[in-house]
Amino acid sequence: AFLPSLTSAALRYLAHAKGDPKLAVKLMQSTQDWKLDFYNTPMRDADVVEDMKYGIAYWVGRDSTLRPTLVLRVKRIPTAWQGKFDNVSRLVLCCVEYYMRYMVVPGRVECFNVLVDLKDVSLSQIPVSALRELQGKFGNHYVGRGGTFFVCNMSWLLSPLVAYPR
C-alpha cells in the first residue's frame, strides 16, 4: 500500500518510467521509503522558522503559465553551513512540501520553476554537491513537478561547464 500522495501521482511515475509498470512501482516504493525516513518526525514551522529568516529559499511570482518560482540565493547560506547542506536541503524540501500542499492547482498548475541566484558567489562557494543532491531529490521523489531550472548571475568562468539549450 502506498501513501495517498504517491497513489495520486501514479500516472506521473508511469510516465517517468516510460510506460514500464514494474519500474514505476519500484520508483514509487523508493519515494515512499525516502519520505517515511526523511519525515519520520513531522516537520513543524517552528523547526525551520529561524533558518527561513536567512532568505536562502523562497517563493516568488508565477510565470505566464502560472507556475511559481522557487528562488535559491546561494550567497545567503551561512558560512557555518558550508560543506554540510542538510539545513539547506531541509529548507528547500519544506518549500516544496508547502508548494505541494497550498500552491498546486490540479489540471492547471502542477509544476514549478527553480531559479538559482549565484550573485556575489565565488567559484569555491558554489555548493555543487548540494545542488546535485537537490536535483536528485526533485527528479526522483517529486516526479513531474520540476518546470524550468534557471541560473542567474553566474560567473563567466562557469559558462563552459553549462550546456545551453539550443
Short mmCIF file of C-alpha atoms in Angstrom, two decimals:
data_model
loop_
_atom_site.label_atom_id
_atom_site.label_comp_id
_atom_site.label_asym_id
_atom_site.label_seq_id
_atom_site.Cartn_x
_atom_site.Cartn_y
_atom_site.Cartn_z
CA ALA A 1 0.00 0.00 0.00
CA PHE A 2 1.27 3.44 -0.92
CA LEU A 3 0.79 6.79 0.76
CA PRO A 4 -2.16 8.74 -0.67
CA SER A 5 0.19 11.38 -2.10
CA LEU A 6 2.01 8.67 -4.06
CA THR A 7 -1.16 6.91 -5.15
CA SER A 8 -2.42 10.11 -6.73
CA ALA A 9 0.92 10.52 -8.54
CA ALA A 10 0.94 7.00 -10.03
CA LEU A 11 0.47 8.28 -13.60
CA ARG A 12 3.42 10.66 -13.14
CA TYR A 13 5.61 7.74 -12.10
CA LEU A 14 4.35 5.63 -15.00
CA ALA A 15 5.16 8.43 -17.45
CA HIS A 16 8.58 8.90 -15.82
CA ALA A 17 9.21 5.16 -16.21
CA LYS A 18 8.26 5.42 -19.91
CA GLY A 19 5.28 3.09 -19.50
CA ASP A 20 7.08 0.35 -17.56
CA PRO A 21 4.72 -0.50 -14.64
CA LYS A 22 7.33 -2.53 -12.72
CA LEU A 23 9.81 0.35 -12.82
CA ALA A 24 7.05 2.81 -11.85
CA VAL A 25 6.16 0.73 -8.78
CA LYS A 26 9.86 0.46 -7.89
CA LEU A 27 10.25 4.26 -8.14
CA MET A 28 7.12 4.79 -6.05
CA GLN A 29 8.41 2.38 -3.40
CA SER A 30 11.74 4.20 -3.34
CA THR A 31 9.98 7.53 -2.87
CA GLN A 32 7.76 6.12 -0.14
CA ASP A 33 10.77 4.70 1.72
CA TRP A 34 12.56 8.06 1.43
CA LYS A 35 9.53 10.03 2.62
CA LEU A 36 8.92 7.74 5.59
CA ASP A 37 12.59 8.07 6.55
CA PHE A 38 13.01 11.82 5.91
CA TYR A 39 9.70 12.76 7.53
CA ASN A 40 9.81 10.18 10.35
CA THR A 41 9.24 13.12 12.69
CA PRO A 42 6.86 15.73 11.29
CA MET A 43 8.45 18.97 10.13
CA ARG A 44 6.91 21.87 12.03
CA ASP A 45 7.12 25.54 11.19
CA ALA A 46 8.96 26.12 14.47
CA ASP A 47 11.70 23.77 13.21
CA VAL A 48 12.51 25.93 10.19
CA VAL A 49 11.36 29.44 11.06
CA GLU A 50 14.81 30.63 12.20
CA ASP A 51 16.52 29.14 9.15
CA MET A 52 13.94 30.71 6.81
CA LYS A 53 14.95 34.15 8.07
CA TYR A 54 18.22 33.85 6.12
CA GLY A 55 16.25 34.13 2.88
CA ILE A 56 18.03 31.21 1.23
CA ALA A 57 14.90 29.69 -0.33
CA TYR A 58 11.58 31.40 -1.00
CA TRP A 59 8.73 31.54 -3.49
CA VAL A 60 8.26 34.46 -5.89
CA GLY A 61 5.69 35.23 -8.58
CA ARG A 62 4.36 33.00 -11.31
CA ASP A 63 5.28 32.72 -14.97
CA SER A 64 2.88 33.03 -17.91
CA THR A 65 1.55 29.51 -17.29
CA LEU A 66 1.08 30.29 -13.56
CA ARG A 67 3.97 28.11 -12.36
CA PRO A 68 5.52 29.59 -9.20
CA THR A 69 9.29 30.04 -8.99
CA LEU A 70 11.42 28.82 -6.10
CA VAL A 71 14.44 31.09 -5.63
CA LEU A 72 17.66 29.76 -4.09
CA ARG A 73 20.06 32.52 -3.01
CA VAL A 74 23.39 30.76 -2.57
CA LYS A 75 25.15 33.85 -1.12
CA ARG A 76 22.80 33.78 1.87
CA ILE A 77 23.90 30.33 3.03
CA PRO A 78 25.71 30.93 6.35
CA THR A 79 29.40 30.08 6.39
CA ALA A 80 28.74 27.72 9.31
CA TRP A 81 26.60 25.62 6.94
CA GLN A 82 29.30 25.35 4.23
CA GLY A 83 30.16 21.74 3.46
CA LYS A 84 27.13 20.47 5.39
CA PHE A 85 23.96 21.27 3.49
CA ASP A 86 21.38 19.34 5.50
CA ASN A 87 19.78 22.61 6.61
CA VAL A 88 19.60 23.89 3.04
CA SER A 89 18.02 20.63 1.85
CA ARG A 90 15.52 20.78 4.69
CA LEU A 91 14.59 24.39 3.82
CA VAL A 92 14.15 23.63 0.14
CA LEU A 93 12.12 20.49 0.83
CA CYS A 94 9.98 22.46 3.27
CA CYS A 95 9.27 24.94 0.47
CA VAL A 96 8.46 22.12 -1.95
CA GLU A 97 6.08 20.49 0.53
CA TYR A 98 4.42 23.89 1.06
CA TYR A 99 4.01 24.11 -2.71
CA MET A 100 2.53 20.62 -2.87
CA ARG A 101 0.02 21.43 -0.16
CA TYR A 102 -1.02 25.01 -0.95
CA MET A 103 0.10 26.07 -4.45
CA VAL A 104 -0.84 23.19 -6.77
CA VAL A 105 -3.98 23.69 -8.82
CA PRO A 106 -4.81 20.24 -10.26
CA GLY A 107 -5.06 20.28 -14.02
CA ARG A 108 -3.70 23.83 -14.24
CA VAL A 109 -0.58 24.34 -12.10
CA GLU A 110 1.23 21.12 -11.30
CA CYS A 111 4.92 22.02 -11.57
CA PHE A 112 7.24 24.84 -10.56
CA ASN A 113 10.41 26.57 -11.73
CA VAL A 114 13.68 26.87 -9.83
CA LEU A 115 15.91 29.96 -10.00
CA VAL A 116 19.42 29.64 -8.54
CA ASP A 117 20.95 33.07 -7.92
CA LEU A 118 24.76 32.98 -7.86
CA LYS A 119 25.28 36.74 -7.38
CA ASP A 120 28.47 37.54 -5.41
CA VAL A 121 29.32 33.84 -5.10
CA SER A 122 32.88 32.77 -5.83
CA LEU A 123 33.67 29.60 -7.71
CA SER A 124 34.69 27.81 -4.50
CA GLN A 125 31.44 28.76 -2.72
CA ILE A 126 29.11 27.09 -5.20
CA PRO A 127 27.65 24.02 -3.46
CA VAL A 128 27.79 21.69 -6.46
CA SER A 129 27.22 18.54 -4.39
CA ALA A 130 24.23 20.10 -2.61
CA LEU A 131 22.70 21.24 -5.91
CA ARG A 132 23.17 17.73 -7.34
CA GLU A 133 21.57 16.22 -4.24
CA LEU A 134 18.59 18.56 -4.52
CA GLN A 135 18.27 17.85 -8.23
CA GLY A 136 18.27 14.12 -7.44
CA LYS A 137 15.53 14.53 -4.85
CA PHE A 138 13.46 16.65 -7.22
CA GLY A 139 13.96 14.21 -10.09
CA ASN A 140 13.40 11.02 -8.13
CA HIS A 141 10.89 11.92 -5.44
CA TYR A 142 8.90 14.79 -6.93
CA VAL A 143 8.43 13.25 -10.36
CA GLY A 144 6.92 15.56 -12.94
CA ARG A 145 6.94 18.60 -10.65
CA GLY A 146 10.01 20.38 -11.98
CA GLY A 147 9.45 23.01 -14.63
CA THR A 148 12.40 25.06 -15.82
CA PHE A 149 15.68 25.36 -13.93
CA PHE A 150 17.31 28.80 -14.24
CA VAL A 151 20.74 30.00 -13.09
CA CYS A 152 21.33 33.74 -12.94
CA ASN A 153 24.35 35.90 -12.12
CA MET A 154 26.67 33.02 -12.94
CA SER A 155 30.38 33.75 -13.22
CA TRP A 156 31.69 33.69 -16.76
CA LEU A 157 34.24 31.14 -15.53
CA LEU A 158 31.45 28.57 -15.17
CA SER A 159 29.90 29.08 -18.61
CA PRO A 160 31.96 26.30 -20.29
CA LEU A 161 30.56 23.82 -17.74
CA VAL A 162 26.93 24.57 -18.55
CA ALA A 163 25.07 23.15 -21.53
CA TYR A 164 22.79 25.79 -23.00
CA PRO A 165 19.57 24.73 -24.70
CA ARG A 166 19.58 25.15 -28.47
#
